[in-house]
Amino acid sequence: MLQEFARAKINLTLDITGRRADGYHEVSMIMQTIALADVLTLKKIPSGVKLSMDATEIIGGENIPADEKNLACRAAVELQKFCGKSFGVSIDLVKKIPVAAGLAGGSADAAAVLRGMNRLYELNLTETELCEIGARVGSDVPFCIVGGTCLAEGRGEILTPLNPIKNFSVVLAKPNGEISTAWAYKTYDENPATIHPPNQEIIQQFARGEFDAAFKNFSNVLENVALKKIPAIADCKRKMLAAGAKVALMSGSGPTVFALADDESAEKISASIDDAQTFITKTF
Ligand code: ATP
């Protein structure tokens, strides 16, 4: 038996650079792991995949599938296929990451199952192999395996590790409502952005340790799309900046807004939000 933490991610930037023949969008995003995590306990069983999930702590948790559609189960099945052996596993999942929030909660669970089964059965699969299996489950799974601070390109599966952004407090504000990633990308196609995040410039600023300059360059091309459905995103950003956030931006396809801050400002930023669920966590 072993335990794995499935840590959420935020998008420091999100750019869409094209459409691919396979229907996916070509993206270029700077991703950051945060400490907020689901907790998974894995046990060997003779064969198959069993899931028990406690999603009572999160709003909308009752809508997460608790069967083979759950991304944790799909990851286990993909690993079994890859290895050509049964490697039965029982997964006990406690959800803490808000769902359909732009924090990649499901992808984080899939990544944790792959890492965990690799340890449980001493499979010695490399990180590259785990990422290959993870990419079959979802575009964000490889990043959730590698973690830290990365540039993610292609569908999100081509990863370049960057200078880590360490020791910032992260305040999350999740306004009411959910945004499906598919809806956000489809709506974006009808009205694409004209301003794009300067990812290469930001990467150089990180390398030089010029974080304050880099924060000014953060942006997410899906933010305007999400704002049309959930205007509270703009209120959260305004309140967080007024309360001392270094930067406040929507993550992924939203609607969660994150603020990066010094430890001393985090409580004040969180307290400034009265109409959204908030979390205080750290970059990881
Ligand atoms: P992203 O940032 O990758 O767009 P997200 O945070 O917006 O992800 P998730 O929370 O991963 O989205 O959930 C997206 C969908 O996946 C939901 O409809 C949910 O029901 C489904 N799902 C399947 N398995 C899981 C899981 N283990 N945890 C959360 N959601 C899951």
Coordinates of C-alpha atoms and ligand atoms in Angstrom, one line a residue:
M1 CA 0.0 0.0 0.0
L2 CA 1.3 3.5 -0.7
Q3 CA 0.1 7.1 -0.9
E4 CA 0.5 9.7 -3.6
F5 CA -0.3 13.4 -3.7
A6 CA -1.9 14.6 -6.9
R7 CA -0.9 18.2 -7.1
A8 CA -2.9 20.8 -9.0
K9 CA -1.4 23.2 -11.6
I10 CA -1.9 26.8 -12.6
N11 CA -1.2 28.3 -15.9
L12 CA 1.1 31.3 -15.6
T13 CA 0.4 31.8 -19.3
L14 CA -1.8 30.1 -21.9
D15 CA -1.5 30.7 -25.6
I16 CA -3.1 29.0 -28.5
T17 CA -0.9 29.0 -31.6
G18 CA -2.9 27.0 -34.1
R19 CA -5.3 24.2 -35.0
R20 CA -3.9 20.7 -35.7
A21 CA -5.1 18.2 -38.3
D22 CA -6.1 15.8 -35.4
G23 CA -8.6 18.4 -34.1
Y24 CA -6.5 19.5 -31.1
H25 CA -5.2 23.0 -30.6
E26 CA -1.5 23.8 -30.7
V27 CA -0.7 25.5 -27.3
S28 CA 2.2 27.2 -25.7
M29 CA 1.7 27.5 -21.9
I30 CA 3.9 28.1 -18.9
M31 CA 2.6 25.7 -16.2
Q32 CA 3.3 25.7 -12.5
T33 CA 2.6 22.9 -9.9
I34 CA 1.0 24.1 -6.7
A35 CA 0.8 22.3 -3.3
L36 CA -3.1 21.9 -3.3
A37 CA -3.5 18.2 -3.8
D38 CA -5.9 15.2 -4.0
V39 CA -4.7 12.3 -1.9
L40 CA -4.6 8.7 -3.4
T41 CA -3.9 5.5 -1.6
L42 CA -3.1 2.6 -3.9
K43 CA -3.1 -1.1 -3.0
K44 CA -2.3 -4.3 -5.0
I45 CA -5.3 -6.5 -5.9
P46 CA -5.1 -9.7 -8.0
S47 CA -6.5 -8.0 -11.2
G48 CA -8.5 -5.1 -12.6
V49 CA -9.0 -1.6 -11.3
K50 CA -11.2 -0.6 -8.3
L51 CA -12.0 3.0 -7.3
S52 CA -13.5 4.4 -4.2
M53 CA -13.8 8.2 -4.2
D54 CA -14.6 10.7 -1.5
A55 CA -15.5 14.0 -3.3
T56 CA -17.6 15.4 -0.5
E57 CA -15.1 18.2 0.3
I58 CA -15.5 19.9 -3.1
I59 CA -18.4 21.7 -4.7
G60 CA -19.8 19.7 -7.7
G61 CA -17.9 16.6 -6.5
E62 CA -21.1 14.5 -7.0
N63 CA -20.8 14.9 -10.8
I64 CA -17.3 13.3 -11.0
P65 CA -17.7 9.8 -12.5
A66 CA -16.7 7.1 -10.0
D67 CA -16.4 4.4 -12.6
E68 CA -14.0 3.5 -15.4
K69 CA -14.5 7.0 -16.9
N70 CA -12.7 8.5 -14.0
L71 CA -9.2 9.7 -15.2
A72 CA -7.6 7.8 -12.3
C73 CA -9.1 4.5 -13.6
R74 CA -8.3 5.3 -17.2
A75 CA -4.6 5.9 -16.3
A76 CA -4.5 2.5 -14.5
V77 CA -6.0 0.7 -17.5
E78 CA -3.5 2.5 -19.9
L79 CA -0.6 1.4 -17.7
Q80 CA -1.9 -2.2 -17.7
K81 CA -2.2 -2.1 -21.5
F82 CA 1.3 -0.6 -21.9
C83 CA 2.9 -3.3 -19.7
G84 CA 0.7 -6.1 -21.1
K85 CA 0.1 -7.4 -17.6
S86 CA -2.8 -7.2 -15.2
F87 CA -1.2 -5.3 -12.3
G88 CA -4.5 -5.0 -10.4
V89 CA -4.9 -1.9 -8.3
S90 CA -7.4 -0.5 -5.9
I91 CA -7.5 3.3 -5.7
D92 CA -8.8 5.2 -2.8
L93 CA -9.2 8.9 -3.9
V94 CA -9.9 11.9 -1.7
K95 CA -10.7 14.9 -3.9
K96 CA -9.6 18.4 -2.6
I97 CA -9.0 20.1 -6.0
P98 CA -12.0 22.0 -7.3
V99 CA -13.5 20.3 -10.4
A100 CA -13.7 21.7 -13.9
A101 CA -11.8 24.7 -12.6
G102 CA -8.7 25.0 -14.8
L103 CA -6.6 23.3 -12.1
A104 CA -6.2 19.9 -13.9
G105 CA -7.5 18.0 -11.0
G106 CA -8.4 14.9 -13.1
S107 CA -5.1 14.9 -14.9
A108 CA -3.3 15.2 -11.6
D109 CA -5.1 12.1 -10.3
A110 CA -4.1 10.2 -13.5
A111 CA -0.5 11.2 -13.1
A112 CA -0.5 10.2 -9.4
V113 CA -1.9 6.7 -10.4
L114 CA 0.9 6.2 -13.0
R115 CA 3.6 7.3 -10.5
G116 CA 2.1 5.2 -7.8
M117 CA 1.6 2.0 -9.8
N118 CA 5.2 2.3 -11.0
R119 CA 6.3 2.3 -7.3
L120 CA 3.8 -0.2 -6.1
Y121 CA 4.8 -2.9 -8.7
E122 CA 8.5 -1.7 -9.0
L123 CA 8.0 -1.4 -12.7
N124 CA 11.0 0.9 -13.2
L125 CA 9.2 2.8 -16.0
T126 CA 11.1 6.0 -16.9
E127 CA 9.5 9.4 -16.6
T128 CA 9.4 9.5 -20.4
E129 CA 7.4 6.2 -20.5
L130 CA 5.0 7.4 -17.8
C131 CA 4.5 10.6 -19.9
E132 CA 3.8 8.5 -23.0
I133 CA 1.2 6.5 -21.1
G134 CA -0.2 9.7 -19.5
A135 CA -0.6 11.5 -22.9
R136 CA -3.1 8.8 -23.9
V137 CA -5.3 9.8 -20.9
G138 CA -5.1 13.6 -21.3
S139 CA -3.0 16.5 -22.6
D140 CA -2.1 17.8 -19.1
V141 CA -1.1 14.4 -17.7
P142 CA 2.5 14.5 -18.8
F143 CA 3.0 17.9 -17.1
C144 CA 1.4 16.5 -13.9
I145 CA 4.0 13.7 -14.0
V146 CA 7.0 16.0 -14.5
G147 CA 5.7 19.0 -12.3
G148 CA 7.5 22.1 -11.2
T149 CA 7.7 25.0 -13.7
C150 CA 7.6 24.0 -17.4
L151 CA 6.8 25.3 -20.9
A152 CA 4.2 23.0 -22.4
E153 CA 3.8 22.9 -26.2
G154 CA 2.2 20.7 -28.8
R155 CA -1.1 19.5 -27.2
G156 CA 0.5 20.3 -23.9
E157 CA 2.6 17.1 -23.8
I158 CA 6.0 18.6 -25.1
L159 CA 7.6 19.8 -21.9
T160 CA 10.7 22.0 -21.3
P161 CA 11.5 22.4 -17.6
L162 CA 12.2 26.0 -16.6
N163 CA 13.8 27.8 -13.7
P164 CA 11.5 26.9 -10.8
I165 CA 9.3 29.6 -9.4
K166 CA 9.8 28.7 -5.7
N167 CA 8.2 29.9 -2.5
F168 CA 5.4 32.1 -3.6
S169 CA 2.1 32.0 -1.9
V170 CA -0.8 31.2 -4.2
V171 CA -4.3 32.4 -3.5
L172 CA -7.0 30.6 -5.6
A173 CA -10.5 32.0 -6.0
K174 CA -13.0 29.8 -7.7
P175 CA -16.2 31.7 -8.7
N176 CA -19.4 29.8 -8.9
G177 CA -19.9 27.9 -12.2
E178 CA -17.9 25.5 -14.2
I179 CA -16.3 25.9 -17.6
S180 CA -15.7 22.8 -19.8
T181 CA -12.4 22.9 -21.6
A182 CA -14.1 21.9 -24.9
W183 CA -16.5 24.8 -24.7
A184 CA -13.8 27.3 -24.0
Y185 CA -11.6 26.2 -27.0
K186 CA -14.6 26.1 -29.3
T187 CA -15.8 29.6 -28.3
Y188 CA -12.2 30.8 -28.7
D189 CA -12.1 29.6 -32.3
E190 CA -15.1 31.9 -33.1
N191 CA -13.2 34.9 -31.8
P192 CA -9.4 34.3 -31.5
A193 CA -7.1 36.6 -29.5
T194 CA -5.0 39.3 -31.1
I195 CA -2.7 39.7 -28.1
H196 CA -0.6 36.7 -27.0
P197 CA 1.6 36.1 -24.0
P198 CA 5.4 36.6 -24.8
N199 CA 6.4 33.2 -23.5
Q200 CA 10.0 33.3 -24.7
E201 CA 10.6 36.7 -23.1
I202 CA 9.0 35.5 -19.8
I203 CA 11.3 32.4 -19.9
Q204 CA 14.4 34.7 -20.2
Q205 CA 13.1 36.9 -17.4
F206 CA 12.7 33.8 -15.1
A207 CA 16.2 32.7 -16.0
R208 CA 17.5 36.2 -14.9
G209 CA 15.4 36.0 -11.7
E210 CA 13.4 39.1 -12.9
F211 CA 10.1 37.8 -11.6
D212 CA 8.3 41.1 -11.1
A213 CA 8.9 42.0 -14.8
A214 CA 7.8 38.5 -15.8
F215 CA 4.5 38.8 -13.8
K216 CA 3.5 41.8 -15.9
N217 CA 3.7 39.7 -19.0
F218 CA 1.5 36.8 -17.8
S219 CA -1.7 36.4 -19.8
N220 CA -4.2 33.7 -20.8
V221 CA -6.0 33.9 -24.2
L222 CA -9.0 32.0 -22.8
E223 CA -9.7 34.6 -20.2
N224 CA -11.9 36.8 -22.4
V225 CA -13.9 33.7 -23.5
A226 CA -14.5 32.6 -19.9
L227 CA -15.4 36.2 -18.8
K228 CA -18.4 36.1 -21.1
K229 CA -19.8 33.2 -19.2
I230 CA -18.6 34.1 -15.7
P231 CA -18.1 37.8 -15.2
A232 CA -17.0 37.3 -11.6
I233 CA -13.6 36.3 -12.9
A234 CA -12.9 40.0 -13.5
D235 CA -14.1 41.0 -10.0
C236 CA -11.8 38.4 -8.4
K237 CA -8.8 39.7 -10.3
R238 CA -9.5 43.3 -9.4
K239 CA -10.0 42.5 -5.7
M240 CA -6.9 40.4 -5.5
L241 CA -4.7 43.1 -7.2
A242 CA -6.2 45.8 -4.9
A243 CA -5.3 43.5 -1.8
G244 CA -1.7 43.3 -2.8
A245 CA -1.3 40.4 -5.3
K246 CA 1.8 40.6 -7.5
V247 CA -0.3 39.2 -10.4
A248 CA -3.8 37.8 -10.7
L249 CA -4.9 35.7 -13.7
M250 CA -7.3 33.0 -14.7
S251 CA -5.9 29.5 -14.8
G252 CA -6.4 27.1 -17.8
S253 CA -9.9 27.4 -19.2
G254 CA -11.1 28.8 -15.9
P255 CA -12.9 29.9 -14.0
T256 CA -10.4 29.7 -11.1
V257 CA -8.3 32.9 -10.7
F258 CA -4.9 32.7 -9.0
A259 CA -2.9 35.4 -7.3
L260 CA 0.8 35.1 -6.6
A261 CA 1.8 36.9 -3.5
D262 CA 4.2 37.2 -0.5
D263 CA 3.2 35.1 2.5
E264 CA 2.3 38.2 4.4
S265 CA -0.3 39.3 1.8
A266 CA -2.0 35.9 1.2
E267 CA -4.5 36.1 4.0
K268 CA -5.5 39.7 3.1
I269 CA -6.0 38.7 -0.6
S270 CA -8.1 35.7 0.3
A271 CA -10.2 37.8 2.7
S272 CA -10.8 40.3 -0.1
I273 CA -12.9 37.7 -2.0
D274 CA -16.4 37.3 -0.6
D275 CA -18.3 35.7 -3.5
A276 CA -16.0 32.8 -4.5
Q277 CA -14.5 29.8 -2.8
T278 CA -10.8 30.5 -1.8
F279 CA -7.7 28.5 -1.0
I280 CA -4.3 29.6 0.1
T281 CA -1.5 27.3 -1.1
K282 CA 2.1 27.6 -2.4
T283 CA 4.0 27.1 -5.6
F284 CA 5.5 23.6 -5.4
Ligands
ATP1 P1 -7.9 21.4 -17.1 O1 -7.2 22.5 -16.4 O2 -7.0 20.3 -17.6 O3 -8.9 21.9 -18.2 P2 -10.0 21.1 -15.2 O4 -9.5 21.4 -13.8 O5 -10.8 22.2 -15.9 O6 -8.8 20.6 -16.1 P3 -10.9 18.6 -14.2 O7 -11.2 19.0 -12.8 O8 -9.7 17.8 -14.4 O9 -10.9 19.9 -15.1 O10 -12.3 17.8 -14.7 C1 -12.7 17.8 -16.0 C2 -13.8 16.7 -16.2 O11 -13.2 15.5 -15.9 C3 -15.0 16.9 -15.3 O12 -16.1 16.8 -16.1 C4 -14.9 15.6 -14.4 O13 -16.2 15.1 -14.2 C5 -14.1 14.6 -15.2 N1 -13.2 13.8 -14.3 C6 -12.9 12.5 -14.6 N2 -12.1 12.0 -13.6 C7 -11.9 13.0 -12.7 C8 -11.1 13.1 -11.5 N3 -10.4 12.1 -11.0 N4 -11.1 14.3 -10.9 C9 -11.8 15.3 -11.4 N5 -12.5 15.3 -12.5 C10 -12.6 14.1 -13.2

